mmCIF file of C-alpha atoms in Angstrom:
data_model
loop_
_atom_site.group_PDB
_atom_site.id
_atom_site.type_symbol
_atom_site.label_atom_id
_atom_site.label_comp_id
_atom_site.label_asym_id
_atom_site.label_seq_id
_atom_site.Cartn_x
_atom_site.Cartn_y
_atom_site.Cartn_z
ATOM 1 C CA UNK A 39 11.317 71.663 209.660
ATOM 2 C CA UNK A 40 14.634 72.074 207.511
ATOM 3 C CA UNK A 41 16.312 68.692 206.829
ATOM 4 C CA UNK A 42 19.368 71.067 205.507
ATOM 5 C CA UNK A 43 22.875 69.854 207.309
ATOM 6 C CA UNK A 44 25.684 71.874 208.907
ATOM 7 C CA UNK A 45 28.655 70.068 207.212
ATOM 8 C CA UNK A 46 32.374 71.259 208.062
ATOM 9 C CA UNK A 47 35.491 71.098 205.610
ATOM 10 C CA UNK A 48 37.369 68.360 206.420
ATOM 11 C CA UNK A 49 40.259 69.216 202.843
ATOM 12 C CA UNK A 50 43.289 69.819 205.279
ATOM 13 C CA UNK A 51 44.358 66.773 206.636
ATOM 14 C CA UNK A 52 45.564 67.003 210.366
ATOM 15 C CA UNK A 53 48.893 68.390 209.996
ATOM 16 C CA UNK A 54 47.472 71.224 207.600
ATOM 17 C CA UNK A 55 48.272 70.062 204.227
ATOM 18 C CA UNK A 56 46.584 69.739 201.117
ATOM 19 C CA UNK A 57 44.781 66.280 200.790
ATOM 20 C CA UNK A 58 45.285 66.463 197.149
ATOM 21 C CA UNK A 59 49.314 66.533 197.529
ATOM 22 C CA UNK A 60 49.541 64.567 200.974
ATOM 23 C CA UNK A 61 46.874 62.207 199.278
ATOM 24 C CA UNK A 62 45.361 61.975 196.388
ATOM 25 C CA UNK A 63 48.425 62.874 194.251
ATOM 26 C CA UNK A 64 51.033 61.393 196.346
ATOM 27 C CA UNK A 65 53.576 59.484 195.772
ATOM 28 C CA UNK A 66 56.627 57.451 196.789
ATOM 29 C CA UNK A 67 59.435 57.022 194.904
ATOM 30 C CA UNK A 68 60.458 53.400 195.183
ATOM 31 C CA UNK A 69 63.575 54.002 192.932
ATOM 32 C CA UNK A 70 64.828 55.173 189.508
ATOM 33 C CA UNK A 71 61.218 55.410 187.282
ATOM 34 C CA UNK A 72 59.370 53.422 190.340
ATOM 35 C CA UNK A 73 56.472 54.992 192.880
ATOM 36 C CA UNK A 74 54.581 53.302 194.633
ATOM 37 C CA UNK A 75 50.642 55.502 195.900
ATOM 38 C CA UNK A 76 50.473 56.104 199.530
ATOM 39 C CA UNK A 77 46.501 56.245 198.963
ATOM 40 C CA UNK A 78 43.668 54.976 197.066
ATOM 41 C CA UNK A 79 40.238 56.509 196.360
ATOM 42 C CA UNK A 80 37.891 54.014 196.364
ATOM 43 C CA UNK A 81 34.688 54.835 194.169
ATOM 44 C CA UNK A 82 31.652 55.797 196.143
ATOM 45 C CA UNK A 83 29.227 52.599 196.280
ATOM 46 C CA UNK A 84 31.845 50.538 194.510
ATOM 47 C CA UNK A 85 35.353 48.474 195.358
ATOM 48 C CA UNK A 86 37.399 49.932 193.017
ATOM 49 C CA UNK A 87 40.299 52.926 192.654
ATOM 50 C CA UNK A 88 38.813 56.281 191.028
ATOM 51 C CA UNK A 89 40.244 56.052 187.325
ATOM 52 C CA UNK A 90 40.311 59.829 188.047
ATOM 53 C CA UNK A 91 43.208 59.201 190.739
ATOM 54 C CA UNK A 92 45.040 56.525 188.980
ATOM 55 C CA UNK A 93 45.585 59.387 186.177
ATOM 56 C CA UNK A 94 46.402 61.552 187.718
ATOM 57 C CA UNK A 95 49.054 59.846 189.790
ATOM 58 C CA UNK A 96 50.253 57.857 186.287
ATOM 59 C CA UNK A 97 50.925 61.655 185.324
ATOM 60 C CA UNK A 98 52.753 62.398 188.325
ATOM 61 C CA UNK A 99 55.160 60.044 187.963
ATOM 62 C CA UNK A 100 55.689 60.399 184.230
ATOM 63 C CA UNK A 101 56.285 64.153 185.034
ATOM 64 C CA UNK A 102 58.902 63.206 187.617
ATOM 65 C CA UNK A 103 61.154 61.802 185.018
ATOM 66 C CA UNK A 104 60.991 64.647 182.170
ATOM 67 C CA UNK A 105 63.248 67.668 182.471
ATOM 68 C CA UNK A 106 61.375 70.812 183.384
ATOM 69 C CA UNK A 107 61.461 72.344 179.571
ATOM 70 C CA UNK A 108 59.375 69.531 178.536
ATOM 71 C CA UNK A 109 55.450 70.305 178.984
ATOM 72 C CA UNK A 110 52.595 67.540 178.640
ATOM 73 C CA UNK A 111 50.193 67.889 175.709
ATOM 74 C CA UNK A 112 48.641 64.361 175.822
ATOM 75 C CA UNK A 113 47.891 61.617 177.441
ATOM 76 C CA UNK A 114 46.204 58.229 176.335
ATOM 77 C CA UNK A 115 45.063 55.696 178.606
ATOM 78 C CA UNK A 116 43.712 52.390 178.885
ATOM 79 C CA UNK A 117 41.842 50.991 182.020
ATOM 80 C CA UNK A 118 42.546 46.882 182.536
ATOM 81 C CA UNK A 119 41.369 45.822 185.794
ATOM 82 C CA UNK A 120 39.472 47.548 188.425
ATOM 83 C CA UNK A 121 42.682 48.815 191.378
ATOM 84 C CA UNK A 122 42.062 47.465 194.733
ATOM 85 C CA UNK A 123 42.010 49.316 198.202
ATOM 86 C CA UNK A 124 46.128 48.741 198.181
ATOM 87 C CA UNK A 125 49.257 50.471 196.712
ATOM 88 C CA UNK A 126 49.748 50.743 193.554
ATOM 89 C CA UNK A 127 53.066 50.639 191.613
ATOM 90 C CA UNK A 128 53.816 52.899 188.674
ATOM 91 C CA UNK A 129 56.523 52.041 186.578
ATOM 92 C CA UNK A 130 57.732 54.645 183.970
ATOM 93 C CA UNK A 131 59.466 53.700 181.077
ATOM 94 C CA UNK A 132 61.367 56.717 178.482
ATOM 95 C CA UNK A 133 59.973 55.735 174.888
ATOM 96 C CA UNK A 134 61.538 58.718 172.891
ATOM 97 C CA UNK A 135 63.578 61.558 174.024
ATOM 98 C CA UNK A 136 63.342 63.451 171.039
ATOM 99 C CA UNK A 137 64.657 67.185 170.195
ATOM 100 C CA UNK A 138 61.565 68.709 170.711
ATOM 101 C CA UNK A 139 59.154 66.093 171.850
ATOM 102 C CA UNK A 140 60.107 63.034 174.880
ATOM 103 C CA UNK A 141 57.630 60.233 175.727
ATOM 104 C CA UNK A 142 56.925 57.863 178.707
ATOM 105 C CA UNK A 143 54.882 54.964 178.657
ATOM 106 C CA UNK A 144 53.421 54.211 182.265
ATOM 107 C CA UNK A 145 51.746 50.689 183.821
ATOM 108 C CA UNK A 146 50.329 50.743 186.690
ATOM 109 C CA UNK A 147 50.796 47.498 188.947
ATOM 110 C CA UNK A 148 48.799 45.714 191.876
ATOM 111 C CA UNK A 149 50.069 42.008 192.938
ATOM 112 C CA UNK A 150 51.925 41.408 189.664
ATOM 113 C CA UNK A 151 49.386 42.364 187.178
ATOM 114 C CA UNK A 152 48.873 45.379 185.073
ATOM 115 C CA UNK A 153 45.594 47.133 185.648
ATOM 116 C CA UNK A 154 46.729 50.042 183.865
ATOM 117 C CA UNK A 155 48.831 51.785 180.787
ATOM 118 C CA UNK A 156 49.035 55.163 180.027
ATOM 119 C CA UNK A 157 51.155 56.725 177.323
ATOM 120 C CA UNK A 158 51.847 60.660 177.414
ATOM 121 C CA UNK A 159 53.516 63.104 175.409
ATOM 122 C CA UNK A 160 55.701 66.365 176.458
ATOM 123 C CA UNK A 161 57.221 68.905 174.496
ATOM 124 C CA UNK A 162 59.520 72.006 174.480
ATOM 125 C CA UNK A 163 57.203 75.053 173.605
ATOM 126 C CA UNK A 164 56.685 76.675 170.428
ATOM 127 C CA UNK A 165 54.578 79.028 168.714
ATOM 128 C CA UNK A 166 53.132 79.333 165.033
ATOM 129 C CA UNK A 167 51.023 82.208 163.337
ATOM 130 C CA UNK A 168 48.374 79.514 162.517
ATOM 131 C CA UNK A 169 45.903 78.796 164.233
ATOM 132 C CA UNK A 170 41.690 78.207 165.381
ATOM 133 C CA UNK A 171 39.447 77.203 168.128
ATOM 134 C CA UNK A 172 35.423 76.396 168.343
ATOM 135 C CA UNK A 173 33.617 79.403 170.096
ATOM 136 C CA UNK A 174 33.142 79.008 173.522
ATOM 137 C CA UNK A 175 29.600 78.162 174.565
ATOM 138 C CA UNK A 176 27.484 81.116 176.017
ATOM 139 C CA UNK A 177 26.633 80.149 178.934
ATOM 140 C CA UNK A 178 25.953 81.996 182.712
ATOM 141 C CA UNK A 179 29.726 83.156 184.346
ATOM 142 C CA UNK A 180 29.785 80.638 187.459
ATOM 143 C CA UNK A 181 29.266 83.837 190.188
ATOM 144 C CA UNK A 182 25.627 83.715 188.467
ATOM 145 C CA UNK A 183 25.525 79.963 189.632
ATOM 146 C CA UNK A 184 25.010 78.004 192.867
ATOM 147 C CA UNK A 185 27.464 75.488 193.486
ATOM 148 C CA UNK A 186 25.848 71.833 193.876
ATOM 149 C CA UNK A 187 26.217 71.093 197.350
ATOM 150 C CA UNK A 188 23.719 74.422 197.505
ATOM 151 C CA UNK A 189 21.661 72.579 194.962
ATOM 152 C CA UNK A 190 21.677 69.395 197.124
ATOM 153 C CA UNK A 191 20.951 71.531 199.969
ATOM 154 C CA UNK A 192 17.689 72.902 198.636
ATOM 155 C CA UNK A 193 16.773 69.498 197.309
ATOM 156 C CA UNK A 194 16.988 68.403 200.829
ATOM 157 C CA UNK A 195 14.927 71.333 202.630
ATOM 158 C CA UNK A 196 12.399 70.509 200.017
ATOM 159 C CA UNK A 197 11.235 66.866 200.456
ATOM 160 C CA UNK A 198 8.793 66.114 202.769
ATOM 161 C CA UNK A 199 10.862 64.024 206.059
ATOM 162 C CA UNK A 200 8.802 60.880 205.193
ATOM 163 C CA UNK A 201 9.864 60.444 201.699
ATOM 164 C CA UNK A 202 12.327 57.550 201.238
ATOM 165 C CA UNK A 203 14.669 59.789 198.869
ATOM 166 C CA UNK A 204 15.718 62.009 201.982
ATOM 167 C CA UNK A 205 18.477 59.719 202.991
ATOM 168 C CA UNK A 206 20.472 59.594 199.868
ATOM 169 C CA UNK A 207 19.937 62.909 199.614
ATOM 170 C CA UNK A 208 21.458 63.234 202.726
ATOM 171 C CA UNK A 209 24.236 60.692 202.292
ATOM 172 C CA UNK A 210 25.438 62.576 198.889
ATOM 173 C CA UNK A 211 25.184 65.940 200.379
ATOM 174 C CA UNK A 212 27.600 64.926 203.465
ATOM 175 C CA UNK A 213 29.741 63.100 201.189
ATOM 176 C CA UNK A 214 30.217 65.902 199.048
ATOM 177 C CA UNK A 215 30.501 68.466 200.958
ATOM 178 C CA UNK A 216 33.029 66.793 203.706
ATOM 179 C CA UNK A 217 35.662 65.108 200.996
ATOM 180 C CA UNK A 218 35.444 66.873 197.555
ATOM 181 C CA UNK A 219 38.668 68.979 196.621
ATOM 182 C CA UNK A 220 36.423 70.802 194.153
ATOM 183 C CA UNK A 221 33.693 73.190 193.727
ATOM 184 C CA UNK A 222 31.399 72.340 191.138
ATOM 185 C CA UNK A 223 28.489 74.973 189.584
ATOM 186 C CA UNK A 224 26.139 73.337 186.980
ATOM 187 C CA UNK A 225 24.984 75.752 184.424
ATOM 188 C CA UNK A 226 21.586 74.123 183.785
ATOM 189 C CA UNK A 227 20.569 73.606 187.029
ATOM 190 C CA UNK A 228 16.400 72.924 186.248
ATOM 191 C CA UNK A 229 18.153 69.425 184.896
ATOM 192 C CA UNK A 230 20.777 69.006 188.109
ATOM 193 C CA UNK A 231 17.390 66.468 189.526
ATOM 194 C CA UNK A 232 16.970 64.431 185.911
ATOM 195 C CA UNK A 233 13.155 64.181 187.185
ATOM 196 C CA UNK A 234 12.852 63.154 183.478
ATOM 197 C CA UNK A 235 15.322 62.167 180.716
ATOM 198 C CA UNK A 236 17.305 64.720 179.168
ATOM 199 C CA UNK A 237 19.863 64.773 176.090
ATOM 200 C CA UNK A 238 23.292 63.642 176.643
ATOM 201 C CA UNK A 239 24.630 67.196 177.196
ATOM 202 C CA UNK A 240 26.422 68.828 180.032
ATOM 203 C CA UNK A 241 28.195 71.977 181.230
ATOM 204 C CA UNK A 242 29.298 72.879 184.661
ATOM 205 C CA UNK A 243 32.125 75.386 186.033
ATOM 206 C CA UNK A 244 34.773 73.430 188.141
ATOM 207 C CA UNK A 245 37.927 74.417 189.827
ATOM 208 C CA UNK A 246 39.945 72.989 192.407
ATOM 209 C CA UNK A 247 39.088 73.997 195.935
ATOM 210 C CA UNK A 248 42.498 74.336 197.495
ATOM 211 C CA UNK A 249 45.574 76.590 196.354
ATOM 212 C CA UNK A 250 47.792 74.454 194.018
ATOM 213 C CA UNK A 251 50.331 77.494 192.487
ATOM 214 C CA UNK A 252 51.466 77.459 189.630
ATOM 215 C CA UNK A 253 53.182 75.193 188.288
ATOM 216 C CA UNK A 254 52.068 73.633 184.916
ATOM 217 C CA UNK A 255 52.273 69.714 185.459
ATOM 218 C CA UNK A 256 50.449 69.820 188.639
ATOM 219 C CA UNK A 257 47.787 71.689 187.342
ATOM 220 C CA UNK A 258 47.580 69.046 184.172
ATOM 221 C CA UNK A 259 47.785 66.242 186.875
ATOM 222 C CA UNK A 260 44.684 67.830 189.063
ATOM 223 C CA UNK A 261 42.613 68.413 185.434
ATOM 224 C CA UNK A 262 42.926 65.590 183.771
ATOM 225 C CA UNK A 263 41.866 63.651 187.534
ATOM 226 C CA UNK A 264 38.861 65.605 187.624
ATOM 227 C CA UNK A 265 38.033 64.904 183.578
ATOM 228 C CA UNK A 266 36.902 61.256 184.544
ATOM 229 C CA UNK A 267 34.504 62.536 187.007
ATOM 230 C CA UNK A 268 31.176 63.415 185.364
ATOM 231 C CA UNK A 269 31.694 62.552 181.116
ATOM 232 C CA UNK A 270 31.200 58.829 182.075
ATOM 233 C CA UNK A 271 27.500 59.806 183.598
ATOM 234 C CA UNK A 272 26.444 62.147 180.955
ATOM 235 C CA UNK A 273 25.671 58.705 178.594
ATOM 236 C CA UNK A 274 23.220 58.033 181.015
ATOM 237 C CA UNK A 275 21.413 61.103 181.062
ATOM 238 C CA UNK A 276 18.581 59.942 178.522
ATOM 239 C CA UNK A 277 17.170 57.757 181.488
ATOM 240 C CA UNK A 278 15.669 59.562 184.669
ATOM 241 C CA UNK A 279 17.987 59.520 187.940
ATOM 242 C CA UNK A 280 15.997 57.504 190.743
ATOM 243 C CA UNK A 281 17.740 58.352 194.128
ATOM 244 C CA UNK A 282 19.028 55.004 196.032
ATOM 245 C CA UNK A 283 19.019 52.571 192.895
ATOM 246 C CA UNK A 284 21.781 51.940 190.716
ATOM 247 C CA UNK A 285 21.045 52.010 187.240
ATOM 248 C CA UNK A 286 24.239 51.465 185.186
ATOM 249 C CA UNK A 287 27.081 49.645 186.052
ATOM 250 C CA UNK A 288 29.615 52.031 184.538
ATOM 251 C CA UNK A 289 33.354 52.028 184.788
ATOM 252 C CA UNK A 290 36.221 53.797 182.146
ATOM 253 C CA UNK A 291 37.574 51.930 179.610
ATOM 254 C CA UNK A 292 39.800 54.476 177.952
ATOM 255 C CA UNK A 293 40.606 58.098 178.757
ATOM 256 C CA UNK A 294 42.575 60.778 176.618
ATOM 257 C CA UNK A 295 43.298 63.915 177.129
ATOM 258 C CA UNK A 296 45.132 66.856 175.507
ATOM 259 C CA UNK A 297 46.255 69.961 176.565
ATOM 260 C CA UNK A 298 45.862 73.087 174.347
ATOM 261 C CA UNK A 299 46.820 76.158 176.057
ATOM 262 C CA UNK A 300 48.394 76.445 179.573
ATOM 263 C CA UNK A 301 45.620 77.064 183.070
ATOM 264 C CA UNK A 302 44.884 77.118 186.619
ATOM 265 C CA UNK A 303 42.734 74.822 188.131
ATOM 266 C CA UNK A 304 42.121 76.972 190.755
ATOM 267 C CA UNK A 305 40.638 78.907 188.676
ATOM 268 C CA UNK A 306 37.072 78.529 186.916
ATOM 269 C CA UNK A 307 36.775 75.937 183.678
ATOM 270 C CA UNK A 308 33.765 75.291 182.062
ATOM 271 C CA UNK A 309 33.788 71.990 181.220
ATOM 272 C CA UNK A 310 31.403 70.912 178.517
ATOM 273 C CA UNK A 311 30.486 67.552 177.410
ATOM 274 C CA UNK A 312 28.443 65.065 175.300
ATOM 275 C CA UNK A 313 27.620 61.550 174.120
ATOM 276 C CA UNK A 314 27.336 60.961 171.137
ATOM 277 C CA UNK A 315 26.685 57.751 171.170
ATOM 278 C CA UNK A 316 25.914 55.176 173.689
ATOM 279 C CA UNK A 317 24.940 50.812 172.428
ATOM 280 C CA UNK A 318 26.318 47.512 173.224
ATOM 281 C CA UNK A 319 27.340 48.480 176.732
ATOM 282 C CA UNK A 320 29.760 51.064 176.036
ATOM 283 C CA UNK A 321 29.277 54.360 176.489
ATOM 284 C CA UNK A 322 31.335 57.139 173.531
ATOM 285 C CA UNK A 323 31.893 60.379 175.690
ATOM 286 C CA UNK A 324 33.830 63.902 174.490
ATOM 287 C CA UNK A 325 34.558 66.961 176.605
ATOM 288 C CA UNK A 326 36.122 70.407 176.148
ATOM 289 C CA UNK A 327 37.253 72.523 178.695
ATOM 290 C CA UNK A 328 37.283 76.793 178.123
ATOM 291 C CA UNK A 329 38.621 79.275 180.621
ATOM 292 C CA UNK A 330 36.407 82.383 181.314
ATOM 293 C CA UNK A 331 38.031 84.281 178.386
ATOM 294 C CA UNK A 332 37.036 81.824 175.653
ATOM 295 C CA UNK A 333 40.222 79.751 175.485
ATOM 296 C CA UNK A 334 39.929 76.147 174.699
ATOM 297 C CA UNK A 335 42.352 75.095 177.113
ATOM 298 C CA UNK A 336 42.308 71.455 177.683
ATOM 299 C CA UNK A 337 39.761 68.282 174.837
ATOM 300 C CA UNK A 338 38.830 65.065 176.219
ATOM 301 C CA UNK A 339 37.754 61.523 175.346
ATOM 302 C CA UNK A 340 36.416 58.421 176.618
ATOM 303 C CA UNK A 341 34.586 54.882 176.480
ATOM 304 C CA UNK A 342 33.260 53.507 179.187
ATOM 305 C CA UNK A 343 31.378 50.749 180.075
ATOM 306 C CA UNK A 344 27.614 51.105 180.803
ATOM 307 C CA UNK A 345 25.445 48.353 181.406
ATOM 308 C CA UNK A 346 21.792 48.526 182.646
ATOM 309 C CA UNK A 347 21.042 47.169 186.039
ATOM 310 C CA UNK A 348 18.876 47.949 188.970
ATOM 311 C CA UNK A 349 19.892 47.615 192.210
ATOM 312 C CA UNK A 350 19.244 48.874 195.653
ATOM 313 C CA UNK A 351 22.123 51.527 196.791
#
């Protein structure tokens, strides 16, 4: 018998809108360089705000306060305290408004304390004669790919019914496939199990499932959210994944990002990333991501913490 699931899309919130605007990326404007989040996504298995989202919405707000000829080309973060399942304030202060370059410095703010600052950079644009990239890696174009729901899918039709694995197979498959705004294709998917450890290395093609346009800050917003997703787990990749235990306690500690070239996020990015090094509980992660033409559009880096633990999911 299959234990494959018929699992709807559940991205359009009731009235029709995007959940990434209406929710994840939404904000109220309290007053003058003030917002306050009208919703927080908790991390799966854990109590805490996705760093992911609180980027994302720092950015937001930042962006709200630059005139449109200004365009963001970095961001540097610092995570201080885990966000709670509450609103968050953002409070945006102007640290240079410059000729060609502005500033903002951004905290984020639950029941008085800081759990978060962010500084970014915009600028007006500008072009020189100079310049380089890295070549792209050569990897399969994502239409060669199954996306990893699929992957979860045939994970699921093939363990045997009695095997104690099935139900977080289960659990992750509904879970991703009901509340993730974005398609993800892994380009080595003989490792998408871990069965055994592999080298700190990963690639996948990502792009945001639902229409976004075109403008520029929101589709630096949506990236840089989905750059804390995976480059925190890739440190961990030496060590075989065992379905229903925790292995790592793992949480961001910093995040930067900068912004080479302009993109869609609705369209395909192949976002590749490493460890290079992983000791004392902290985890040292890099990531680049290339449009399909070769273009290093968007470098990333983190720490995080990861500490070894084993406990029941």
């Amino acid at each position: 018998m299959s234990n494959q699931m018929n699992i709807g899309s559940f991205l359009m919130d009731q009235e029709g809108d995007n959940v990434l605007l209406s929710k994840y990326l939404n904000l109220e404007k309290v007053e003058n360089n003030l917002y306050r989040s009208t919703y927080q996504q908790v991390n799966t298995g854990g109590r805490s705000v996705f760093g992911g989202q609180v980027i994302g919405l720092g950015l937001m707000a930042a962006g709200d306060t630059v005139e449109s000829k200004y365009h963001l080309h970095s961001l540097h973060c610092y995570f201080l305290k885990g966000g709670l399942d509450q609103p968050i304030l953002f409070q945006v202060e102007a640290t240079r408004e410059g000729s060609t370059y502005c500033s903002r410095s951004v905290k984020a703010i639950q029941n008085g304390l800081t759990i978060f600052t962010m500084q970014c950079s915009f600028k007006k644009p500008e072009s020189d004669s100079f310049e380089h990239q890295f070549k792209m890696p050569d990897v399969p174009k994502p239409d060669e790919l199954k996306d990893r729901c699929q992957l979860y899918k045939d994970w699921i039709d093939e363990t045997d019914p009695s095997d104690e694995i099935l139900h977080g197979l289960l659990q992750r498959y509904k879970m991703r496939a009901e509340t993730d705004t974005y398609e993800v294709r892994p380009v080595y998917p003989q490792r998408f199990r871990r069965e055994k450890g592999e080298e700190p290395r990963e690639c996948l093609w990502i792009r945001a499932k639902l229409p976004l346009g075109d403008d520029p800050h929101l589709n630096k917003c949506v990236a840089a959210y989905y750059s804390d997703l995976y480059l925190a787990g890739v440190s961990a990749f030496p060590k075989p994944r065992l379905l229903g235990i925790y292995q790592f306690l793992m949480t961001s500690l910093d995040h930067s990002v900068w912004f080479h070239h302009p993109f869609r996020i609705n369209d395909w990015l192949l976002y590749e990333m490493e460890s290079p090094h992983t000791a004392n509980g902290r985890g040292f992660g890099v990531g680049r991501f290339w449009s399909q033409d070769g273009k290093l559009v968007m470098s990333v880096a983190q720490e995080s913490v990861i500490r070894t633990v084993k406990a029941k999911l």
